Amino acid sequence: MSAAREPEYRDGHGFIVEVIRTRRRKSADIRVEEGAVSVVVPLDTPVEKIDQLLASKRSWVREKIALHQEAVPVRAKRYVSGEAFSYLGRNYRLKVETGNFAPVKLTNGRLLVTVPAGAEQPHIVRNALVRWYKRQAEQKLQEKVTRYAPMVGAHPAGVSVRSFKSRWGSCTAKGAVEFNWQIMMAPTRMIDYVVVHELCHLIRHDHSQAFWREVERVMPDYQQCRDWLRANAAKLVFDAP
């Protein structure tokens, strides 16, 4: 298995673009998802060509970002130094520095992000944080699925991270499991429960007594986890007022 590539970013002048290089594409594709911008390009695409593409699509990207900002509710967060963000059940203070954009780092008990100075700074900070949470989710949820799948007796076809409005996970018709990246704000044991819950759905596709017996067999304390998530769900929304 090859080592994961370091994240690559370009300054789009008003927004930050994540560059995703892949052998599976022969042409470039710009995406704006949840206000975060990414460009998927063939593996050997030079940065000059990427910058040219971004310059030609800058108005379109800004329009998409503006539409996203209008669609989301008014946020309680301002994405400034000192604000607290939960990760694995513990609060960490945000520290924003000005300079060349750098991905979020969890260091010395703080979430550190370096962004260019400018009017769009809060927007860039938010997207940097969302990207960081998603990256952590991709890694840790894959590890947990690998750990729990043999205990459950399930064989998931894949693991992916998504944005869900009102649920923590889901199973696809093809037998893959999907998880809401915002579960990374919950304590580790709650994440374990969500993973076991979805893996058990690969065996039992309902919420029958037989399903809950499967969950209990792997997690005898599942009911406490289930109750905790119900009681705290509103706190685990990234932009909660």
PDB file of C-alpha atoms in Angstrom, residues 9-234:
ATOM      1  CA  TYR A   9      -3.511  23.519  -1.820  1.00  0.00           C
ATOM      2  CA  ARG A  10      -3.599  26.563  -4.121  1.00  0.00           C
ATOM      3  CA  ASP A  11      -4.645  30.115  -3.285  1.00  0.00           C
ATOM      4  CA  GLY A  12      -7.655  30.999  -5.458  1.00  0.00           C
ATOM      5  CA  HIS A  13      -7.624  34.660  -4.337  1.00  0.00           C
ATOM      6  CA  GLY A  14     -10.608  34.746  -1.997  1.00  0.00           C
ATOM      7  CA  PHE A  15     -10.845  30.979  -1.529  1.00  0.00           C
ATOM      8  CA  ILE A  16      -8.482  28.060  -0.952  1.00  0.00           C
ATOM      9  CA  VAL A  17      -8.480  25.105  -3.349  1.00  0.00           C
ATOM     10  CA  GLU A  18      -7.543  21.548  -2.401  1.00  0.00           C
ATOM     11  CA  VAL A  19      -5.740  19.813  -5.282  1.00  0.00           C
ATOM     12  CA  ILE A  20      -6.563  16.112  -5.638  1.00  0.00           C
ATOM     13  CA  ARG A  21      -4.255  14.269  -8.038  1.00  0.00           C
ATOM     14  CA  THR A  22      -5.403  10.910  -9.389  1.00  0.00           C
ATOM     15  CA  ARG A  23      -4.493   8.399 -12.082  1.00  0.00           C
ATOM     16  CA  ARG A  24      -8.197   7.853 -12.724  1.00  0.00           C
ATOM     17  CA  ARG A  25      -8.772  11.173 -14.507  1.00  0.00           C
ATOM     18  CA  LYS A  26      -7.627  12.446 -17.885  1.00  0.00           C
ATOM     19  CA  SER A  27      -9.055  15.959 -17.468  1.00  0.00           C
ATOM     20  CA  ALA A  28      -9.525  18.483 -14.646  1.00  0.00           C
ATOM     21  CA  ASP A  29     -12.739  18.877 -12.654  1.00  0.00           C
ATOM     22  CA  ILE A  30     -13.520  21.728 -10.226  1.00  0.00           C
ATOM     23  CA  ARG A  31     -15.939  20.962  -7.370  1.00  0.00           C
ATOM     24  CA  VAL A  32     -17.570  23.200  -4.770  1.00  0.00           C
ATOM     25  CA  GLU A  33     -19.082  21.092  -1.987  1.00  0.00           C
ATOM     26  CA  GLU A  34     -20.391  22.670   1.250  1.00  0.00           C
ATOM     27  CA  GLY A  35     -18.551  25.835   0.249  1.00  0.00           C
ATOM     28  CA  ALA A  36     -15.177  24.031   0.045  1.00  0.00           C
ATOM     29  CA  VAL A  37     -13.381  24.103  -3.309  1.00  0.00           C
ATOM     30  CA  SER A  38     -11.378  21.235  -4.774  1.00  0.00           C
ATOM     31  CA  VAL A  39      -9.914  20.493  -8.185  1.00  0.00           C
ATOM     32  CA  VAL A  40      -9.401  16.903  -9.325  1.00  0.00           C
ATOM     33  CA  VAL A  41      -6.626  16.611 -11.903  1.00  0.00           C
ATOM     34  CA  PRO A  42      -4.491  13.954 -13.615  1.00  0.00           C
ATOM     35  CA  LEU A  43      -1.463  12.952 -11.559  1.00  0.00           C
ATOM     36  CA  ASP A  44       1.178  14.943 -13.454  1.00  0.00           C
ATOM     37  CA  THR A  45      -0.754  18.206 -14.061  1.00  0.00           C
ATOM     38  CA  PRO A  46       1.593  21.202 -13.551  1.00  0.00           C
ATOM     39  CA  VAL A  47       0.548  23.830 -10.994  1.00  0.00           C
ATOM     40  CA  GLU A  48       0.639  26.521 -13.705  1.00  0.00           C
ATOM     41  CA  LYS A  49      -2.146  24.738 -15.578  1.00  0.00           C
ATOM     42  CA  ILE A  50      -4.156  24.377 -12.359  1.00  0.00           C
ATOM     43  CA  ASP A  51      -3.790  28.101 -11.621  1.00  0.00           C
ATOM     44  CA  GLN A  52      -4.909  28.957 -15.172  1.00  0.00           C
ATOM     45  CA  LEU A  53      -8.005  26.794 -14.763  1.00  0.00           C
ATOM     46  CA  LEU A  54      -8.827  28.403 -11.415  1.00  0.00           C
ATOM     47  CA  ALA A  55      -8.417  31.896 -12.886  1.00  0.00           C
ATOM     48  CA  SER A  56     -10.818  31.075 -15.721  1.00  0.00           C
ATOM     49  CA  LYS A  57     -13.426  29.671 -13.292  1.00  0.00           C
ATOM     50  CA  ARG A  58     -12.977  32.200 -10.453  1.00  0.00           C
ATOM     51  CA  SER A  59     -16.330  33.962 -10.967  1.00  0.00           C
ATOM     52  CA  TRP A  60     -18.202  30.645 -11.120  1.00  0.00           C
ATOM     53  CA  VAL A  61     -16.497  29.382  -7.934  1.00  0.00           C
ATOM     54  CA  ARG A  62     -17.242  32.592  -6.037  1.00  0.00           C
ATOM     55  CA  GLU A  63     -20.880  32.392  -7.092  1.00  0.00           C
ATOM     56  CA  LYS A  64     -21.134  28.809  -5.812  1.00  0.00           C
ATOM     57  CA  ILE A  65     -19.519  29.788  -2.503  1.00  0.00           C
ATOM     58  CA  ALA A  66     -21.927  32.729  -2.128  1.00  0.00           C
ATOM     59  CA  LEU A  67     -24.918  30.459  -2.771  1.00  0.00           C
ATOM     60  CA  HIS A  68     -23.709  28.080  -0.070  1.00  0.00           C
ATOM     61  CA  GLN A  69     -23.254  30.911   2.433  1.00  0.00           C
ATOM     62  CA  GLU A  70     -26.804  32.118   1.747  1.00  0.00           C
ATOM     63  CA  ALA A  71     -28.219  28.613   2.163  1.00  0.00           C
ATOM     64  CA  VAL A  72     -26.732  27.830   5.580  1.00  0.00           C
ATOM     65  CA  PRO A  73     -28.296  29.262   8.748  1.00  0.00           C
ATOM     66  CA  VAL A  74     -26.712  32.147  10.634  1.00  0.00           C
ATOM     67  CA  ARG A  75     -23.774  30.685  12.516  1.00  0.00           C
ATOM     68  CA  ALA A  76     -22.909  31.178  16.145  1.00  0.00           C
ATOM     69  CA  LYS A  77     -19.245  30.609  15.298  1.00  0.00           C
ATOM     70  CA  ARG A  78     -17.091  33.426  13.963  1.00  0.00           C
ATOM     71  CA  TYR A  79     -14.037  31.202  13.285  1.00  0.00           C
ATOM     72  CA  VAL A  80     -11.636  33.381  15.218  1.00  0.00           C
ATOM     73  CA  SER A  81      -8.876  32.606  17.710  1.00  0.00           C
ATOM     74  CA  GLY A  82     -10.153  31.453  21.089  1.00  0.00           C
ATOM     75  CA  GLU A  83     -13.327  29.707  19.924  1.00  0.00           C
ATOM     76  CA  ALA A  84     -13.746  26.110  21.081  1.00  0.00           C
ATOM     77  CA  PHE A  85     -14.288  23.148  18.767  1.00  0.00           C
ATOM     78  CA  SER A  86     -14.965  19.614  19.971  1.00  0.00           C
ATOM     79  CA  TYR A  87     -12.864  16.691  18.734  1.00  0.00           C
ATOM     80  CA  LEU A  88     -13.272  13.170  20.150  1.00  0.00           C
ATOM     81  CA  GLY A  89     -15.317  14.615  23.002  1.00  0.00           C
ATOM     82  CA  ARG A  90     -12.764  17.206  24.105  1.00  0.00           C
ATOM     83  CA  ASN A  91     -12.808  20.951  23.403  1.00  0.00           C
ATOM     84  CA  TYR A  92      -9.833  22.528  21.640  1.00  0.00           C
ATOM     85  CA  ARG A  93      -9.264  26.248  21.156  1.00  0.00           C
ATOM     86  CA  LEU A  94      -8.847  27.595  17.651  1.00  0.00           C
ATOM     87  CA  LYS A  95      -5.744  29.631  16.868  1.00  0.00           C
ATOM     88  CA  VAL A  96      -5.781  31.545  13.579  1.00  0.00           C
ATOM     89  CA  GLU A  97      -2.534  32.915  12.177  1.00  0.00           C
ATOM     90  CA  THR A  98      -1.995  34.992   9.039  1.00  0.00           C
ATOM     91  CA  GLY A  99       0.361  33.807   6.307  1.00  0.00           C
ATOM     92  CA  ASN A 100       0.522  31.337   3.440  1.00  0.00           C
ATOM     93  CA  PHE A 101      -2.363  28.895   3.778  1.00  0.00           C
ATOM     94  CA  ALA A 102      -1.567  25.766   5.786  1.00  0.00           C
ATOM     95  CA  PRO A 103      -3.931  22.904   6.691  1.00  0.00           C
ATOM     96  CA  VAL A 104      -5.205  22.677  10.261  1.00  0.00           C
ATOM     97  CA  LYS A 105      -2.829  21.121  12.782  1.00  0.00           C
ATOM     98  CA  LEU A 106      -3.692  19.892  16.257  1.00  0.00           C
ATOM     99  CA  THR A 107      -0.677  21.072  18.228  1.00  0.00           C
ATOM    100  CA  ASN A 108      -0.067  22.023  21.866  1.00  0.00           C
ATOM    101  CA  GLY A 109      -3.749  21.480  22.618  1.00  0.00           C
ATOM    102  CA  ARG A 110      -4.882  23.944  19.940  1.00  0.00           C
ATOM    103  CA  LEU A 111      -6.323  23.739  16.446  1.00  0.00           C
ATOM    104  CA  LEU A 112      -3.912  25.881  14.458  1.00  0.00           C
ATOM    105  CA  VAL A 113      -4.752  27.183  10.977  1.00  0.00           C
ATOM    106  CA  THR A 114      -2.766  29.674   8.909  1.00  0.00           C
ATOM    107  CA  VAL A 115      -4.734  31.626   6.294  1.00  0.00           C
ATOM    108  CA  PRO A 116      -4.126  34.609   3.986  1.00  0.00           C
ATOM    109  CA  ALA A 117      -5.331  37.977   5.236  1.00  0.00           C
ATOM    110  CA  GLY A 118      -8.582  39.130   3.628  1.00  0.00           C
ATOM    111  CA  ALA A 119     -12.314  39.640   3.919  1.00  0.00           C
ATOM    112  CA  GLU A 120     -13.066  35.964   3.310  1.00  0.00           C
ATOM    113  CA  GLN A 121     -10.916  34.814   6.211  1.00  0.00           C
ATOM    114  CA  PRO A 122     -13.724  33.332   8.403  1.00  0.00           C
ATOM    115  CA  HIS A 123     -14.999  31.386   5.393  1.00  0.00           C
ATOM    116  CA  ILE A 124     -11.516  30.020   4.672  1.00  0.00           C
ATOM    117  CA  VAL A 125     -11.005  29.079   8.333  1.00  0.00           C
ATOM    118  CA  ARG A 126     -14.316  27.216   8.407  1.00  0.00           C
ATOM    119  CA  ASN A 127     -13.517  25.246   5.272  1.00  0.00           C
ATOM    120  CA  ALA A 128     -10.033  24.428   6.569  1.00  0.00           C
ATOM    121  CA  LEU A 129     -11.603  23.031   9.757  1.00  0.00           C
ATOM    122  CA  VAL A 130     -14.211  21.018   7.842  1.00  0.00           C
ATOM    123  CA  ARG A 131     -11.486  19.521   5.638  1.00  0.00           C
ATOM    124  CA  TRP A 132      -9.472  18.610   8.736  1.00  0.00           C
ATOM    125  CA  TYR A 133     -12.431  16.926  10.453  1.00  0.00           C
ATOM    126  CA  LYS A 134     -13.225  14.977   7.288  1.00  0.00           C
ATOM    127  CA  ARG A 135      -9.623  13.825   6.931  1.00  0.00           C
ATOM    128  CA  GLN A 136      -9.567  12.653  10.557  1.00  0.00           C
ATOM    129  CA  ALA A 137     -12.898  10.905  10.015  1.00  0.00           C
ATOM    130  CA  GLU A 138     -11.674   9.081   6.912  1.00  0.00           C
ATOM    131  CA  GLN A 139      -8.663   7.736   8.778  1.00  0.00           C
ATOM    132  CA  LYS A 140     -10.191   6.890  12.149  1.00  0.00           C
ATOM    133  CA  LEU A 141     -13.472   5.456  10.870  1.00  0.00           C
ATOM    134  CA  GLN A 142     -11.594   3.157   8.492  1.00  0.00           C
ATOM    135  CA  GLU A 143      -9.474   1.973  11.436  1.00  0.00           C
ATOM    136  CA  LYS A 144     -12.566   1.331  13.547  1.00  0.00           C
ATOM    137  CA  VAL A 145     -14.368  -0.529  10.762  1.00  0.00           C
ATOM    138  CA  THR A 146     -11.279  -2.714  10.292  1.00  0.00           C
ATOM    139  CA  ARG A 147     -11.284  -3.409  14.031  1.00  0.00           C
ATOM    140  CA  TYR A 148     -14.987  -4.120  14.526  1.00  0.00           C
ATOM    141  CA  ALA A 149     -15.989  -5.817  11.256  1.00  0.00           C
ATOM    142  CA  PRO A 150     -14.515  -9.224  12.274  1.00  0.00           C
ATOM    143  CA  MET A 151     -16.243  -8.996  15.679  1.00  0.00           C
ATOM    144  CA  VAL A 152     -19.575  -8.323  14.003  1.00  0.00           C
ATOM    145  CA  GLY A 153     -18.971 -10.833  11.223  1.00  0.00           C
ATOM    146  CA  ALA A 154     -19.601  -8.229   8.537  1.00  0.00           C
ATOM    147  CA  HIS A 155     -17.711  -7.620   5.300  1.00  0.00           C
ATOM    148  CA  PRO A 156     -18.288  -4.005   4.201  1.00  0.00           C
ATOM    149  CA  ALA A 157     -17.695  -3.255   0.537  1.00  0.00           C
ATOM    150  CA  GLY A 158     -16.173   0.123   1.429  1.00  0.00           C
ATOM    151  CA  VAL A 159     -16.019   2.936   3.951  1.00  0.00           C
ATOM    152  CA  SER A 160     -16.716   6.592   3.150  1.00  0.00           C
ATOM    153  CA  VAL A 161     -17.385   9.896   4.898  1.00  0.00           C
ATOM    154  CA  ARG A 162     -20.346  12.101   4.002  1.00  0.00           C
ATOM    155  CA  SER A 163     -22.471  14.967   5.278  1.00  0.00           C
ATOM    156  CA  PHE A 164     -25.815  13.871   6.701  1.00  0.00           C
ATOM    157  CA  LYS A 165     -28.366  16.263   8.161  1.00  0.00           C
ATOM    158  CA  SER A 166     -30.035  13.951  10.655  1.00  0.00           C
ATOM    159  CA  ARG A 167     -28.145  10.676  10.994  1.00  0.00           C
ATOM    160  CA  TRP A 168     -24.718   9.410  11.952  1.00  0.00           C
ATOM    161  CA  GLY A 169     -24.326   6.668   9.392  1.00  0.00           C
ATOM    162  CA  SER A 170     -25.873   4.634   6.634  1.00  0.00           C
ATOM    163  CA  CYS A 171     -25.415   1.486   4.554  1.00  0.00           C
ATOM    164  CA  THR A 172     -25.544   1.490   0.763  1.00  0.00           C
ATOM    165  CA  ALA A 173     -27.310  -1.038  -1.430  1.00  0.00           C
ATOM    166  CA  LYS A 174     -23.866  -2.327  -2.448  1.00  0.00           C
ATOM    167  CA  GLY A 175     -22.898  -3.122   1.135  1.00  0.00           C
ATOM    168  CA  ALA A 176     -20.665  -0.140   1.901  1.00  0.00           C
ATOM    169  CA  VAL A 177     -20.891   1.879   5.113  1.00  0.00           C
ATOM    170  CA  GLU A 178     -21.047   5.681   5.184  1.00  0.00           C
ATOM    171  CA  PHE A 179     -20.538   7.948   8.178  1.00  0.00           C
ATOM    172  CA  ASN A 180     -21.313  11.555   9.053  1.00  0.00           C
ATOM    173  CA  TRP A 181     -17.952  13.307   9.569  1.00  0.00           C
ATOM    174  CA  GLN A 182     -19.426  15.351  12.433  1.00  0.00           C
ATOM    175  CA  ILE A 183     -19.436  12.241  14.633  1.00  0.00           C
ATOM    176  CA  MET A 184     -15.742  13.061  15.165  1.00  0.00           C
ATOM    177  CA  MET A 185     -16.884  15.694  17.672  1.00  0.00           C
ATOM    178  CA  ALA A 186     -18.270  12.941  19.939  1.00  0.00           C
ATOM    179  CA  PRO A 187     -16.285  10.888  22.470  1.00  0.00           C
ATOM    180  CA  THR A 188     -14.484   7.857  21.052  1.00  0.00           C
ATOM    181  CA  ARG A 189     -16.891   5.317  22.570  1.00  0.00           C
ATOM    182  CA  MET A 190     -19.834   6.977  20.807  1.00  0.00           C
ATOM    183  CA  ILE A 191     -17.976   6.694  17.502  1.00  0.00           C
ATOM    184  CA  ASP A 192     -17.400   3.006  18.235  1.00  0.00           C
ATOM    185  CA  TYR A 193     -21.144   2.574  18.755  1.00  0.00           C
ATOM    186  CA  VAL A 194     -22.015   4.242  15.445  1.00  0.00           C
ATOM    187  CA  VAL A 195     -19.518   1.998  13.625  1.00  0.00           C
ATOM    188  CA  VAL A 196     -20.856  -1.173  15.258  1.00  0.00           C
ATOM    189  CA  HIS A 197     -24.448  -0.065  14.591  1.00  0.00           C
ATOM    190  CA  GLU A 198     -23.846   0.340  10.850  1.00  0.00           C
ATOM    191  CA  LEU A 199     -21.821  -2.867  10.572  1.00  0.00           C
ATOM    192  CA  CYS A 200     -24.660  -4.778  12.233  1.00  0.00           C
ATOM    193  CA  HIS A 201     -27.000  -3.360   9.601  1.00  0.00           C
ATOM    194  CA  LEU A 202     -25.001  -5.274   6.992  1.00  0.00           C
ATOM    195  CA  ILE A 203     -26.293  -8.417   8.717  1.00  0.00           C
ATOM    196  CA  ARG A 204     -29.702  -7.171   9.879  1.00  0.00           C
ATOM    197  CA  HIS A 205     -31.335  -4.473   7.750  1.00  0.00           C
ATOM    198  CA  ASP A 206     -33.914  -3.406  10.338  1.00  0.00           C
ATOM    199  CA  HIS A 207     -34.093  -2.385  13.993  1.00  0.00           C
ATOM    200  CA  SER A 208     -35.619  -5.647  15.191  1.00  0.00           C
ATOM    201  CA  GLN A 209     -34.769  -7.322  18.489  1.00  0.00           C
ATOM    202  CA  ALA A 210     -32.410  -9.582  16.557  1.00  0.00           C
ATOM    203  CA  PHE A 211     -30.543  -6.497  15.298  1.00  0.00           C
ATOM    204  CA  TRP A 212     -30.125  -5.037  18.790  1.00  0.00           C
ATOM    205  CA  ARG A 213     -28.912  -8.437  20.067  1.00  0.00           C
ATOM    206  CA  GLU A 214     -26.154  -8.284  17.452  1.00  0.00           C
ATOM    207  CA  VAL A 215     -25.183  -4.804  18.596  1.00  0.00           C
ATOM    208  CA  GLU A 216     -25.247  -5.839  22.274  1.00  0.00           C
ATOM    209  CA  ARG A 217     -23.098  -8.897  21.580  1.00  0.00           C
ATOM    210  CA  VAL A 218     -20.255  -6.616  20.446  1.00  0.00           C
ATOM    211  CA  MET A 219     -21.073  -3.602  22.662  1.00  0.00           C
ATOM    212  CA  PRO A 220     -22.832  -4.528  25.909  1.00  0.00           C
ATOM    213  CA  ASP A 221     -22.986  -0.809  26.832  1.00  0.00           C
ATOM    214  CA  TYR A 222     -24.586   0.248  23.536  1.00  0.00           C
ATOM    215  CA  GLN A 223     -27.724   1.623  25.236  1.00  0.00           C
ATOM    216  CA  GLN A 224     -25.726   4.200  27.191  1.00  0.00           C
ATOM    217  CA  CYS A 225     -24.021   5.286  23.974  1.00  0.00           C
ATOM    218  CA  ARG A 226     -27.336   5.472  22.149  1.00  0.00           C
ATOM    219  CA  ASP A 227     -28.852   7.576  24.942  1.00  0.00           C
ATOM    220  CA  TRP A 228     -25.821   9.894  25.028  1.00  0.00           C
ATOM    221  CA  LEU A 229     -26.026  10.569  21.292  1.00  0.00           C
ATOM    222  CA  ARG A 230     -29.744  11.292  21.512  1.00  0.00           C
ATOM    223  CA  ALA A 231     -29.202  13.724  24.390  1.00  0.00           C
ATOM    224  CA  ASN A 232     -26.211  15.484  22.804  1.00  0.00           C
ATOM    225  CA  ALA A 233     -26.966  15.393  19.074  1.00  0.00           C
ATOM    226  CA  ALA A 234     -27.701  19.132  18.926  1.00  0.00           C
TER     227      ALA A 234
END
